[in-house]
Structure formats: structure tokens, C-alpha cells
Amino acid sequence: VHLKDVVTLGNVAIGFLSAVMAIEGNIQQACYLVMVAFVLDFCDGIVARITKMSNDFGKELDLIADHVTYAVCPAFVVYAFYKVPDGGFLNALVAYCMGMVPLVFGCIRHARNEVYDIDFPRFFLGTPRPVSAFYLMSLIGAGTHLSKYLPAEYLPFYKYFLIPLFIWIGWNNLSFRPFVSHHGRHFNKRFKFFMSIAVLMLVASGVATAVTGEPWVLDCLLFHMLVYTFLSPVCYDKGDLDGYKEYIVAKKAEIAKDMQPKA
């Protein structure tokens, strides 16, 4: 275990702390901690390059850590968001089922990508797990934000409205939709410009959150995830998706063949 692996384990530790905070009822803080865990997830690669200690063990540990932080721990946050004290059996069932959404889809995505080597150059296929977690945390953060200004009886309607959205987010983990990846990509000027703006907005919203106590940083995060999902294609380089359709057809055929009954 080297320094880079310690940073990766820090990612897991913060993710687990997020789950603990959710169980204790501190849902908004739990959402913030998922963002903190991402910072450590981002830093472990930097540490690996600086110390020249990139290896297969570290890559596998990073994959496991990501699964815990972005699939397992958010399941607890979602469960805590939906669970109401003394809410009865139906409420407990809804909370349990909704908590299963990031967990089940995250597990299937992890197994699919590992077994079938889902890897298209410069792109993630299907919503990346951190993006899925950020969607969930920012939407939940908006709910806890609204609860301060709306009468308590209105909040359940917001939670019910999120059910199809959460399922859509989970389902998109298993899609083959291309999402920009930083692996093997040289970012053009347009990407660099918008990434710089995104960082500045996050810093500004973080300061606003620290000053006011309101979760503006989670609102900003939701905006960024929507831009990343739907508007990033305007920054693609020419030829980025050459061979994409053929790759998807071949990969789906490979998966379908493997799913056939064996003699």
C-alpha cells in the first residue's frame, strides 16, 4: 500500500462517513461529503503520477473505492432522504426500494463494464458513477433546501416527483450514451474554457454556502451535471465519435451472445 492507495482509501472513508451522516439524519452534510470524497478520488491519480507508483493493484482498488463511494454510500443517503420516523410500513418500503436504485444499477454497471470491457476511446459509456451520485446528492440537497421554505406537507410531493428521475438516473448507468472522459483526451480550448468557468462557479457557490449555510454548492453541482450531460457535445473534436455506432452494435451483440443459455 503506497501513498496513492492511502488517498484512495480516504475516498472510501469519506464515502462511508457520508452514509453514517445520512443514517444519523444529517442528510445535507452527507451530500457535501460525497463531493469531498470525489476530490480525494481525483487526487489519487495525481499522487500516483507524482510518486510514479501507478500499478494494477491501485487501479483495482480505485474501482472498488468508486463503487463504494458512488453506489453503496449514496444508497444510504437516498434511503435516509425518503425514510420518515414512524412513517409506517409503506414509507419504509418506498425508502428501501429507492435506496436500492443507485446500489442495484451501480452493481450491474460495475459488473458489465468489467466483464465486457466497455471502453470507447475518450468517452465513458453510460452515466459515470460519480455523475450519477452527484445528480442524486444535488437533487436531495435541493429537497432539504426547499424544506426550509415550504410547509412540511409539501415536501413529500417533491420526493414523489424525484422517484422517476432517480430511476432514470440509475437506468442511464446502463445505457451506451457517450459521456466525455478525461482518460486519453487532449482538451481543446472550448473544453478548457467551460471547465474553468465550472470550477469558478463551484468555488463561488462553495463560498456562498459557507457564508449563508444554504446548499448553493449543491444547486450549482446540479446545473453542472445537466450541462455535462446535455451540452458537452458542442465541445467535441471532429472525429471523436468515429466508429462509435459500430462499436456499440458489436458490444451489444457480444453481451447478447454471452447471455444465451449454455449447454
PDB file of N, CA and C in Angstrom, residues 171-251:
ATOM      1  N   TRP A 171     -31.020   4.059 -14.475  1.00  0.00           N
ATOM      2  CA  TRP A 171     -31.097   3.346 -15.751  1.00  0.00           C
ATOM      3  C   TRP A 171     -30.026   3.825 -16.725  1.00  0.00           C
ATOM      4  N   ASN A 172     -29.734   5.110 -16.686  1.00  0.00           N
ATOM      5  CA  ASN A 172     -28.727   5.649 -17.599  1.00  0.00           C
ATOM      6  C   ASN A 172     -27.310   5.173 -17.285  1.00  0.00           C
ATOM      7  N   ASN A 173     -27.108   4.607 -16.092  1.00  0.00           N
ATOM      8  CA  ASN A 173     -25.841   3.946 -15.813  1.00  0.00           C
ATOM      9  C   ASN A 173     -25.584   2.818 -16.803  1.00  0.00           C
ATOM     10  N   LEU A 174     -26.668   2.207 -17.266  1.00  0.00           N
ATOM     11  CA  LEU A 174     -26.551   1.025 -18.121  1.00  0.00           C
ATOM     12  C   LEU A 174     -26.736   1.345 -19.596  1.00  0.00           C
ATOM     13  N   SER A 175     -26.875   2.621 -19.914  1.00  0.00           N
ATOM     14  CA  SER A 175     -27.003   2.996 -21.318  1.00  0.00           C
ATOM     15  C   SER A 175     -25.622   2.960 -21.981  1.00  0.00           C
ATOM     16  N   PHE A 176     -25.610   3.173 -23.281  1.00  0.00           N
ATOM     17  CA  PHE A 176     -24.351   3.282 -24.028  1.00  0.00           C
ATOM     18  C   PHE A 176     -24.142   4.713 -24.517  1.00  0.00           C
ATOM     19  N   ARG A 177     -24.827   5.641 -23.876  1.00  0.00           N
ATOM     20  CA  ARG A 177     -24.695   7.043 -24.249  1.00  0.00           C
ATOM     21  C   ARG A 177     -23.279   7.527 -23.922  1.00  0.00           C
ATOM     22  N   PRO A 178     -22.621   8.245 -24.836  1.00  0.00           N
ATOM     23  CA  PRO A 178     -21.244   8.690 -24.577  1.00  0.00           C
ATOM     24  C   PRO A 178     -21.190   9.912 -23.673  1.00  0.00           C
ATOM     25  N   PHE A 179     -20.305   9.855 -22.680  1.00  0.00           N
ATOM     26  CA  PHE A 179     -20.028  10.979 -21.790  1.00  0.00           C
ATOM     27  C   PHE A 179     -18.527  11.269 -21.847  1.00  0.00           C
ATOM     28  N   VAL A 180     -18.192  12.529 -21.936  1.00  0.00           N
ATOM     29  CA  VAL A 180     -16.790  12.918 -22.074  1.00  0.00           C
ATOM     30  C   VAL A 180     -15.948  12.352 -20.940  1.00  0.00           C
ATOM     31  N   SER A 181     -14.835  11.732 -21.301  1.00  0.00           N
ATOM     32  CA  SER A 181     -13.892  11.189 -20.325  1.00  0.00           C
ATOM     33  C   SER A 181     -12.589  11.985 -20.372  1.00  0.00           C
ATOM     34  N   HIS A 182     -11.901  12.039 -19.236  1.00  0.00           N
ATOM     35  CA  HIS A 182     -10.587  12.698 -19.196  1.00  0.00           C
ATOM     36  C   HIS A 182      -9.466  11.730 -19.554  1.00  0.00           C
ATOM     37  N   HIS A 183      -9.781  10.436 -19.666  1.00  0.00           N
ATOM     38  CA  HIS A 183      -8.765   9.437 -19.965  1.00  0.00           C
ATOM     39  C   HIS A 183      -8.389   9.500 -21.450  1.00  0.00           C
ATOM     40  N   GLY A 184      -7.131   9.742 -21.720  1.00  0.00           N
ATOM     41  CA  GLY A 184      -6.637   9.745 -23.092  1.00  0.00           C
ATOM     42  C   GLY A 184      -7.135  10.896 -23.937  1.00  0.00           C
ATOM     43  N   ARG A 185      -7.645  11.943 -23.318  1.00  0.00           N
ATOM     44  CA  ARG A 185      -8.202  13.063 -24.069  1.00  0.00           C
ATOM     45  C   ARG A 185      -7.327  14.307 -23.911  1.00  0.00           C
ATOM     46  N   HIS A 186      -7.114  14.987 -25.032  1.00  0.00           N
ATOM     47  CA  HIS A 186      -6.481  16.301 -25.009  1.00  0.00           C
ATOM     48  C   HIS A 186      -7.598  17.328 -25.118  1.00  0.00           C
ATOM     49  N   PHE A 187      -7.832  18.079 -24.055  1.00  0.00           N
ATOM     50  CA  PHE A 187      -8.956  19.006 -24.029  1.00  0.00           C
ATOM     51  C   PHE A 187      -8.667  20.216 -24.919  1.00  0.00           C
ATOM     52  N   ASN A 188      -9.618  20.497 -25.801  1.00  0.00           N
ATOM     53  CA  ASN A 188      -9.475  21.658 -26.691  1.00  0.00           C
ATOM     54  C   ASN A 188      -9.797  22.950 -25.929  1.00  0.00           C
ATOM     55  N   LYS A 189      -9.676  24.073 -26.604  1.00  0.00           N
ATOM     56  CA  LYS A 189      -9.862  25.369 -25.947  1.00  0.00           C
ATOM     57  C   LYS A 189     -11.275  25.545 -25.425  1.00  0.00           C
ATOM     58  N   ARG A 190     -12.261  25.044 -26.149  1.00  0.00           N
ATOM     59  CA  ARG A 190     -13.643  25.187 -25.688  1.00  0.00           C
ATOM     60  C   ARG A 190     -13.857  24.445 -24.379  1.00  0.00           C
ATOM     61  N   PHE A 191     -13.337  23.190 -24.325  1.00  0.00           N
ATOM     62  CA  PHE A 191     -13.461  22.419 -23.090  1.00  0.00           C
ATOM     63  C   PHE A 191     -12.762  23.131 -21.930  1.00  0.00           C
ATOM     64  N   LYS A 192     -11.544  23.607 -22.176  1.00  0.00           N
ATOM     65  CA  LYS A 192     -10.788  24.278 -21.113  1.00  0.00           C
ATOM     66  C   LYS A 192     -11.511  25.522 -20.616  1.00  0.00           C
ATOM     67  N   PHE A 193     -12.117  26.264 -21.528  1.00  0.00           N
ATOM     68  CA  PHE A 193     -12.839  27.480 -21.140  1.00  0.00           C
ATOM     69  C   PHE A 193     -14.017  27.144 -20.235  1.00  0.00           C
ATOM     70  N   PHE A 194     -14.846  26.198 -20.677  1.00  0.00           N
ATOM     71  CA  PHE A 194     -16.035  25.857 -19.894  1.00  0.00           C
ATOM     72  C   PHE A 194     -15.669  25.159 -18.578  1.00  0.00           C
ATOM     73  N   MET A 195     -14.592  24.372 -18.580  1.00  0.00           N
ATOM     74  CA  MET A 195     -14.151  23.743 -17.341  1.00  0.00           C
ATOM     75  C   MET A 195     -13.675  24.795 -16.341  1.00  0.00           C
ATOM     76  N   SER A 196     -12.992  25.824 -16.831  1.00  0.00           N
ATOM     77  CA  SER A 196     -12.550  26.909 -15.953  1.00  0.00           C
ATOM     78  C   SER A 196     -13.736  27.643 -15.351  1.00  0.00           C
ATOM     79  N   ILE A 197     -14.744  27.913 -16.186  1.00  0.00           N
ATOM     80  CA  ILE A 197     -15.955  28.574 -15.691  1.00  0.00           C
ATOM     81  C   ILE A 197     -16.636  27.703 -14.642  1.00  0.00           C
ATOM     82  N   ALA A 198     -16.678  26.389 -14.888  1.00  0.00           N
ATOM     83  CA  ALA A 198     -17.327  25.474 -13.953  1.00  0.00           C
ATOM     84  C   ALA A 198     -16.634  25.489 -12.595  1.00  0.00           C
ATOM     85  N   VAL A 199     -15.302  25.471 -12.607  1.00  0.00           N
ATOM     86  CA  VAL A 199     -14.549  25.496 -11.352  1.00  0.00           C
ATOM     87  C   VAL A 199     -14.805  26.794 -10.599  1.00  0.00           C
ATOM     88  N   LEU A 200     -14.786  27.922 -11.310  1.00  0.00           N
ATOM     89  CA  LEU A 200     -15.029  29.217 -10.671  1.00  0.00           C
ATOM     90  C   LEU A 200     -16.429  29.271 -10.061  1.00  0.00           C
ATOM     91  N   MET A 201     -17.414  28.728 -10.768  1.00  0.00           N
ATOM     92  CA  MET A 201     -18.779  28.717 -10.250  1.00  0.00           C
ATOM     93  C   MET A 201     -18.892  27.856  -8.996  1.00  0.00           C
ATOM     94  N   LEU A 202     -18.220  26.706  -9.008  1.00  0.00           N
ATOM     95  CA  LEU A 202     -18.257  25.830  -7.841  1.00  0.00           C
ATOM     96  C   LEU A 202     -17.602  26.493  -6.632  1.00  0.00           C
ATOM     97  N   VAL A 203     -16.465  27.155  -6.875  1.00  0.00           N
ATOM     98  CA  VAL A 203     -15.781  27.847  -5.776  1.00  0.00           C
ATOM     99  C   VAL A 203     -16.678  28.954  -5.217  1.00  0.00           C
ATOM    100  N   ALA A 204     -17.275  29.738  -6.114  1.00  0.00           N
ATOM    101  CA  ALA A 204     -18.140  30.840  -5.677  1.00  0.00           C
ATOM    102  C   ALA A 204     -19.354  30.315  -4.905  1.00  0.00           C
ATOM    103  N   SER A 205     -19.949  29.235  -5.407  1.00  0.00           N
ATOM    104  CA  SER A 205     -21.119  28.675  -4.712  1.00  0.00           C
ATOM    105  C   SER A 205     -20.712  28.041  -3.385  1.00  0.00           C
ATOM    106  N   GLY A 206     -19.487  27.487  -3.329  1.00  0.00           N
ATOM    107  CA  GLY A 206     -18.986  26.943  -2.068  1.00  0.00           C
ATOM    108  C   GLY A 206     -18.809  28.026  -1.025  1.00  0.00           C
ATOM    109  N   VAL A 207     -18.284  29.175  -1.455  1.00  0.00           N
ATOM    110  CA  VAL A 207     -18.139  30.312  -0.544  1.00  0.00           C
ATOM    111  C   VAL A 207     -19.511  30.788  -0.080  1.00  0.00           C
ATOM    112  N   ALA A 208     -20.470  30.857  -1.005  1.00  0.00           N
ATOM    113  CA  ALA A 208     -21.829  31.276  -0.651  1.00  0.00           C
ATOM    114  C   ALA A 208     -22.454  30.316   0.356  1.00  0.00           C
ATOM    115  N   THR A 209     -22.185  29.027   0.177  1.00  0.00           N
ATOM    116  CA  THR A 209     -22.696  28.034   1.121  1.00  0.00           C
ATOM    117  C   THR A 209     -22.076  28.219   2.501  1.00  0.00           C
ATOM    118  N   ALA A 210     -20.753  28.452   2.525  1.00  0.00           N
ATOM    119  CA  ALA A 210     -20.064  28.641   3.804  1.00  0.00           C
ATOM    120  C   ALA A 210     -20.571  29.883   4.535  1.00  0.00           C
ATOM    121  N   VAL A 211     -20.889  30.932   3.779  1.00  0.00           N
ATOM    122  CA  VAL A 211     -21.307  32.198   4.388  1.00  0.00           C
ATOM    123  C   VAL A 211     -22.761  32.150   4.846  1.00  0.00           C
ATOM    124  N   THR A 212     -23.637  31.594   4.002  1.00  0.00           N
ATOM    125  CA  THR A 212     -25.080  31.635   4.281  1.00  0.00           C
ATOM    126  C   THR A 212     -25.611  30.374   4.950  1.00  0.00           C
ATOM    127  N   GLY A 213     -24.865  29.255   4.819  1.00  0.00           N
ATOM    128  CA  GLY A 213     -25.369  27.992   5.343  1.00  0.00           C
ATOM    129  C   GLY A 213     -26.366  27.319   4.431  1.00  0.00           C
ATOM    130  N   GLU A 214     -26.662  27.934   3.295  1.00  0.00           N
ATOM    131  CA  GLU A 214     -27.586  27.356   2.320  1.00  0.00           C
ATOM    132  C   GLU A 214     -26.804  26.518   1.308  1.00  0.00           C
ATOM    133  N   PRO A 215     -27.390  25.426   0.800  1.00  0.00           N
ATOM    134  CA  PRO A 215     -26.656  24.500  -0.075  1.00  0.00           C
ATOM    135  C   PRO A 215     -26.532  24.965  -1.518  1.00  0.00           C
ATOM    136  N   TRP A 216     -26.033  26.187  -1.725  1.00  0.00           N
ATOM    137  CA  TRP A 216     -25.887  26.691  -3.090  1.00  0.00           C
ATOM    138  C   TRP A 216     -24.918  25.843  -3.900  1.00  0.00           C
ATOM    139  N   VAL A 217     -23.930  25.261  -3.243  1.00  0.00           N
ATOM    140  CA  VAL A 217     -22.951  24.456  -3.973  1.00  0.00           C
ATOM    141  C   VAL A 217     -23.606  23.216  -4.582  1.00  0.00           C
ATOM    142  N   LEU A 218     -24.631  22.681  -3.915  1.00  0.00           N
ATOM    143  CA  LEU A 218     -25.350  21.533  -4.472  1.00  0.00           C
ATOM    144  C   LEU A 218     -26.224  21.958  -5.649  1.00  0.00           C
ATOM    145  N   ASP A 219     -26.807  23.159  -5.564  1.00  0.00           N
ATOM    146  CA  ASP A 219     -27.578  23.680  -6.699  1.00  0.00           C
ATOM    147  C   ASP A 219     -26.668  23.893  -7.910  1.00  0.00           C
ATOM    148  N   CYS A 220     -25.489  24.436  -7.648  1.00  0.00           N
ATOM    149  CA  CYS A 220     -24.514  24.658  -8.722  1.00  0.00           C
ATOM    150  C   CYS A 220     -24.074  23.319  -9.320  1.00  0.00           C
ATOM    151  N   LEU A 221     -23.895  22.321  -8.461  1.00  0.00           N
ATOM    152  CA  LEU A 221     -23.493  20.991  -8.931  1.00  0.00           C
ATOM    153  C   LEU A 221     -24.546  20.396  -9.860  1.00  0.00           C
ATOM    154  N   LEU A 222     -25.807  20.546  -9.512  1.00  0.00           N
ATOM    155  CA  LEU A 222     -26.882  20.045 -10.366  1.00  0.00           C
ATOM    156  C   LEU A 222     -26.838  20.721 -11.728  1.00  0.00           C
ATOM    157  N   PHE A 223     -26.637  22.024 -11.745  1.00  0.00           N
ATOM    158  CA  PHE A 223     -26.527  22.759 -13.014  1.00  0.00           C
ATOM    159  C   PHE A 223     -25.376  22.215 -13.848  1.00  0.00           C
ATOM    160  N   HIS A 224     -24.234  21.974 -13.217  1.00  0.00           N
ATOM    161  CA  HIS A 224     -23.074  21.450 -13.941  1.00  0.00           C
ATOM    162  C   HIS A 224     -23.351  20.065 -14.523  1.00  0.00           C
ATOM    163  N   MET A 225     -24.034  19.215 -13.756  1.00  0.00           N
ATOM    164  CA  MET A 225     -24.316  17.861 -14.247  1.00  0.00           C
ATOM    165  C   MET A 225     -25.258  17.900 -15.455  1.00  0.00           C
ATOM    166  N   LEU A 226     -26.214  18.823 -15.436  1.00  0.00           N
ATOM    167  CA  LEU A 226     -27.117  18.959 -16.581  1.00  0.00           C
ATOM    168  C   LEU A 226     -26.364  19.441 -17.816  1.00  0.00           C
ATOM    169  N   VAL A 227     -25.465  20.410 -17.626  1.00  0.00           N
ATOM    170  CA  VAL A 227     -24.651  20.901 -18.742  1.00  0.00           C
ATOM    171  C   VAL A 227     -23.763  19.790 -19.279  1.00  0.00           C
ATOM    172  N   TYR A 228     -23.114  19.048 -18.367  1.00  0.00           N
ATOM    173  CA  TYR A 228     -22.231  17.952 -18.771  1.00  0.00           C
ATOM    174  C   TYR A 228     -22.992  16.891 -19.556  1.00  0.00           C
ATOM    175  N   THR A 229     -24.207  16.599 -19.133  1.00  0.00           N
ATOM    176  CA  THR A 229     -24.990  15.541 -19.777  1.00  0.00           C
ATOM    177  C   THR A 229     -25.511  15.951 -21.148  1.00  0.00           C
ATOM    178  N   PHE A 230     -26.011  17.176 -21.256  1.00  0.00           N
ATOM    179  CA  PHE A 230     -26.758  17.536 -22.462  1.00  0.00           C
ATOM    180  C   PHE A 230     -26.045  18.524 -23.387  1.00  0.00           C
ATOM    181  N   LEU A 231     -25.090  19.289 -22.886  1.00  0.00           N
ATOM    182  CA  LEU A 231     -24.479  20.321 -23.720  1.00  0.00           C
ATOM    183  C   LEU A 231     -23.015  20.075 -24.067  1.00  0.00           C
ATOM    184  N   SER A 232     -22.351  19.131 -23.410  1.00  0.00           N
ATOM    185  CA  SER A 232     -20.930  18.916 -23.700  1.00  0.00           C
ATOM    186  C   SER A 232     -20.649  18.501 -25.146  1.00  0.00           C
ATOM    187  N   PRO A 233     -21.621  17.872 -25.881  1.00  0.00           N
ATOM    188  CA  PRO A 233     -21.317  17.541 -27.293  1.00  0.00           C
ATOM    189  C   PRO A 233     -20.910  18.725 -28.149  1.00  0.00           C
ATOM    190  N   VAL A 234     -21.271  19.969 -27.759  1.00  0.00           N
ATOM    191  CA  VAL A 234     -20.889  21.120 -28.577  1.00  0.00           C
ATOM    192  C   VAL A 234     -19.378  21.343 -28.550  1.00  0.00           C
ATOM    193  N   CYS A 235     -18.690  20.698 -27.602  1.00  0.00           N
ATOM    194  CA  CYS A 235     -17.240  20.871 -27.489  1.00  0.00           C
ATOM    195  C   CYS A 235     -16.451  19.686 -28.050  1.00  0.00           C
ATOM    196  N   TYR A 236     -17.141  18.692 -28.600  1.00  0.00           N
ATOM    197  CA  TYR A 236     -16.424  17.531 -29.125  1.00  0.00           C
ATOM    198  C   TYR A 236     -15.492  17.942 -30.258  1.00  0.00           C
ATOM    199  N   ASP A 237     -14.389  17.230 -30.351  1.00  0.00           N
ATOM    200  CA  ASP A 237     -13.497  17.392 -31.501  1.00  0.00           C
ATOM    201  C   ASP A 237     -14.057  16.625 -32.699  1.00  0.00           C
ATOM    202  N   LYS A 238     -13.686  17.065 -33.875  1.00  0.00           N
ATOM    203  CA  LYS A 238     -14.105  16.363 -35.083  1.00  0.00           C
ATOM    204  C   LYS A 238     -13.532  14.947 -35.068  1.00  0.00           C
ATOM    205  N   GLY A 239     -14.394  13.985 -35.306  1.00  0.00           N
ATOM    206  CA  GLY A 239     -13.951  12.590 -35.338  1.00  0.00           C
ATOM    207  C   GLY A 239     -13.975  11.903 -33.993  1.00  0.00           C
ATOM    208  N   ASP A 240     -14.402  12.599 -32.933  1.00  0.00           N
ATOM    209  CA  ASP A 240     -14.439  11.993 -31.604  1.00  0.00           C
ATOM    210  C   ASP A 240     -15.266  10.711 -31.569  1.00  0.00           C
ATOM    211  N   LEU A 241     -16.374  10.715 -32.311  1.00  0.00           N
ATOM    212  CA  LEU A 241     -17.285   9.579 -32.255  1.00  0.00           C
ATOM    213  C   LEU A 241     -17.183   8.687 -33.494  1.00  0.00           C
ATOM    214  N   ASP A 242     -16.102   8.794 -34.236  1.00  0.00           N
ATOM    215  CA  ASP A 242     -15.903   7.896 -35.374  1.00  0.00           C
ATOM    216  C   ASP A 242     -15.832   6.452 -34.881  1.00  0.00           C
ATOM    217  N   GLY A 243     -16.649   5.591 -35.466  1.00  0.00           N
ATOM    218  CA  GLY A 243     -16.665   4.179 -35.083  1.00  0.00           C
ATOM    219  C   GLY A 243     -17.530   3.874 -33.880  1.00  0.00           C
ATOM    220  N   TYR A 244     -18.180   4.892 -33.311  1.00  0.00           N
ATOM    221  CA  TYR A 244     -18.980   4.692 -32.096  1.00  0.00           C
ATOM    222  C   TYR A 244     -20.159   3.749 -32.349  1.00  0.00           C
ATOM    223  N   LYS A 245     -20.931   4.007 -33.389  1.00  0.00           N
ATOM    224  CA  LYS A 245     -22.114   3.183 -33.646  1.00  0.00           C
ATOM    225  C   LYS A 245     -21.725   1.732 -33.908  1.00  0.00           C
ATOM    226  N   GLU A 246     -20.654   1.541 -34.673  1.00  0.00           N
ATOM    227  CA  GLU A 246     -20.201   0.165 -34.956  1.00  0.00           C
ATOM    228  C   GLU A 246     -19.746  -0.533 -33.678  1.00  0.00           C
ATOM    229  N   TYR A 247     -19.077   0.214 -32.802  1.00  0.00           N
ATOM    230  CA  TYR A 247     -18.612  -0.357 -31.535  1.00  0.00           C
ATOM    231  C   TYR A 247     -19.794  -0.806 -30.676  1.00  0.00           C
ATOM    232  N   ILE A 248     -20.833   0.026 -30.609  1.00  0.00           N
ATOM    233  CA  ILE A 248     -21.996  -0.298 -29.776  1.00  0.00           C
ATOM    234  C   ILE A 248     -22.713  -1.534 -30.321  1.00  0.00           C
ATOM    235  N   VAL A 249     -22.876  -1.611 -31.637  1.00  0.00           N
ATOM    236  CA  VAL A 249     -23.538  -2.777 -32.239  1.00  0.00           C
ATOM    237  C   VAL A 249     -22.764  -4.050 -31.915  1.00  0.00           C
ATOM    238  N   ALA A 250     -21.450  -3.998 -32.052  1.00  0.00           N
ATOM    239  CA  ALA A 250     -20.624  -5.173 -31.776  1.00  0.00           C
ATOM    240  C   ALA A 250     -20.653  -5.531 -30.297  1.00  0.00           C
ATOM    241  N   LYS A 251     -20.615  -4.541 -29.431  1.00  0.00           N
ATOM    242  CA  LYS A 251     -20.606  -4.810 -27.992  1.00  0.00           C
ATOM    243  C   LYS A 251     -21.942  -5.381 -27.528  1.00  0.00           C
TER     244      LYS A 251
END
